[in-house]
Amino acid sequence: MSVSKMKRLTVFAFRKDADRIVRKLMNLRCVEVRQADSERGEEVLPYLKAESELAQINRNLLQIRQAIPILAKYCRKKGLARRVLHVNREQFVNSGRAAAALELAGRTLELQNSQKENEARQGELRSLCEALSPWIGYETLLNDPGTQKTITILGTFPPTVDSVLLQSQLDEAGIAGEPVKTDETGIYFALTFLRAEENEINTFLVGKGFQKVDLPKKETTARELQARLTKEIAGLEQQFRQNEERFAKLAEGKDDVEILSDIEETNRTAAELKQRLAQTEHCVILDGWVPASMEKTVAEALDAFECAYETEDPTPEDEPPVLLRNNWFAANFEWVIGMYSYPRYGTFDPTFIMSIFYMIIFGLMFADFGYGLLLSVLCFAGIKILNPRASMKRMLMMFGFCGISSALMGAIFGGWFGNLPVAIMEQVAPNAINSTAGHIFASGLWFNPLDDPMTFLVLSLGVGAIHIIAGMAIKFVVLCKEKHALEAICTILPYWVLFAGLGMLVVGIAKPGLIPSGVAQWVSIAGAAMILLLNGVGQKSFFQWLIKGLGGLYGLISYASDLLSYSRILALGMVAGVIAKVINMITAMGTTGPIGFLLMLIILILGHGLNIAINILGTFVHAARLQYIEFFGKFYEDGGEPFNPALPTEEYSEDMTEGSN
């Protein structure tokens, strides 16, 4: 509806009050703190330091952020809805709960590290047990050093080797081979040979595919070591289970850790804001912006401190932030404006008008009663069940309203999950198609775009023409308010006359005799002449005036191009219906028997679900594009920076401390 008027705020306060003032302004939620102007005459003031405070806060936050998802895993309080805790943060800190929550986060991370070490150790021991399994039958100690003249090694030969032939070859090479086990992975041997022949024998063994196995050099057999390791694994498993129980106990304090997260995030915001304050030896200087409507509230809050402050209107050199003020309906569409760019401060806010057109165009592109109703129900139910944050709530509200528009357009143009009722009638009760209900399901309350695409194209272009003219009308009003009424009359009004004439020509062709003969032609000629003659008013020379007028006529090409862009309403409006109709046709092929019925339901749900998802995305993008290019292009002045007030963090909790809201 409008862009809020902003006031520049400057505060001079004692350094000792800097933290309390910043936090008070944060709780007001209506002050954007900017980098203070450090140049005061010839002196350049330094900024307030808060590095050590920030470092401690960041250390705390690192622990807290890592602990919360761990605790959430073991928390019994789970659900889809976002839980918001109400707490007096001042009492929370003063009572020691904040310190206890930080300690709990630390213990959670320590326990998590212990669990990771436990799992790593278990994995290591299990791997070792697996390596020992083939050697259970080997009764010699694993650390057997051999004798002064002999050495024993363990290893495997490939499973493809003939064991009888291998044994004879080992004997010939002077190797005492003790087979331990044979399986699909290989033949396990303990080999004893002379130390003096080690190099020659190693060469021989490599040629036979021998792979040496290194087991722990323990004064025990493989069987005894495996039993010992198995016992250790059991102990680690028990310890792991006990730690899981400790996690469940710690998770009871998850709420406090989440509250502490909000408190520390708020502390960090306050510390970062303080770094924007210029300082002298005893004072600080705060610069910011506040909506004019909140000026009195801010003044009352600052009066509680020993400080001096002033508010003033922005100068032409200033770039105030932009705060949009819209009614409950249009406010849900502000984020669509934000995806493009906020209007420049002091210019027209088109959110309300855009929201009406966006909803209508979205409905035409996504014209299906079933799809629209489902979209609305899901969005409004999501708001009720999930309790989302404000930004998500606005998005869901917007799509909910667009779903209502889609449902209405679907009823008008015969979209009921495509042609699902008709497809069912054809299978179950063919005669019902000729009834009144059958006619409404088949053709809608007006007509079906799949049966009459040209009428739908004309309707789409008609909506586009109204949309474009509305944009021009906004520009006309803006120019008049800026005391440029002559420019508005000379550069916009002639196009309307020409458009009126062209509209009469179209109506005359569609409905002969409805428009008196020759009127449409003369109105069109008058409009073209007005563009040629008036577009150059104010130019210094006849040549400039003529060029400007011809340029105005040439601009008709741009308007024609903009108008044709609205043919995408036809394309998107039909594609969802065609795909839905195909899904219904495929579904109808498998309606025989229980298996066929089950297959029909699967195809129906998956097909329509995918069709809805794809077309919602396409409709959202193209409906927005028509606003950004065709509508905004006629009047919009972008480049505004959204108003970003300093706020306390309330991701998990709301502060109920007196004066915080």
Coordinates of C-alpha atoms in Angstrom, one line a residue, residues 332 359 371-383 392-407:
N332 CA 1.8 -12.1 2.3
M359 CA -3.5 -14.3 -7.6
Y371 CA -5.3 -29.0 -7.5
G372 CA -6.2 -25.5 -6.2
L373 CA -8.3 -26.9 -3.3
L374 CA -5.5 -29.4 -2.4
L375 CA -2.9 -26.6 -2.5
S376 CA -5.1 -24.3 -0.2
V377 CA -5.8 -27.1 2.3
L378 CA -2.2 -28.1 2.5
C379 CA -1.0 -24.6 3.0
F380 CA -3.6 -23.5 5.5
A381 CA -3.3 -26.8 7.4
G382 CA 0.5 -26.4 7.4
I383 CA 0.2 -23.0 9.1
M392 CA 7.3 -19.2 6.0
K393 CA 3.8 -18.4 7.2
R394 CA 3.5 -15.6 4.7
M395 CA 4.7 -17.8 1.9
L396 CA 2.2 -20.5 2.8
M397 CA -0.6 -17.9 3.1
M398 CA 0.2 -16.6 -0.3
F399 CA 0.1 -20.0 -1.9
G400 CA -3.1 -20.8 0.0
F401 CA -4.8 -17.7 -1.5
C402 CA -3.4 -18.7 -4.9
G403 CA -4.9 -22.1 -4.4
I404 CA -8.3 -20.5 -3.8
S405 CA -7.9 -18.6 -7.1
S406 CA -6.9 -21.8 -8.9
A407 CA -9.9 -23.7 -7.5

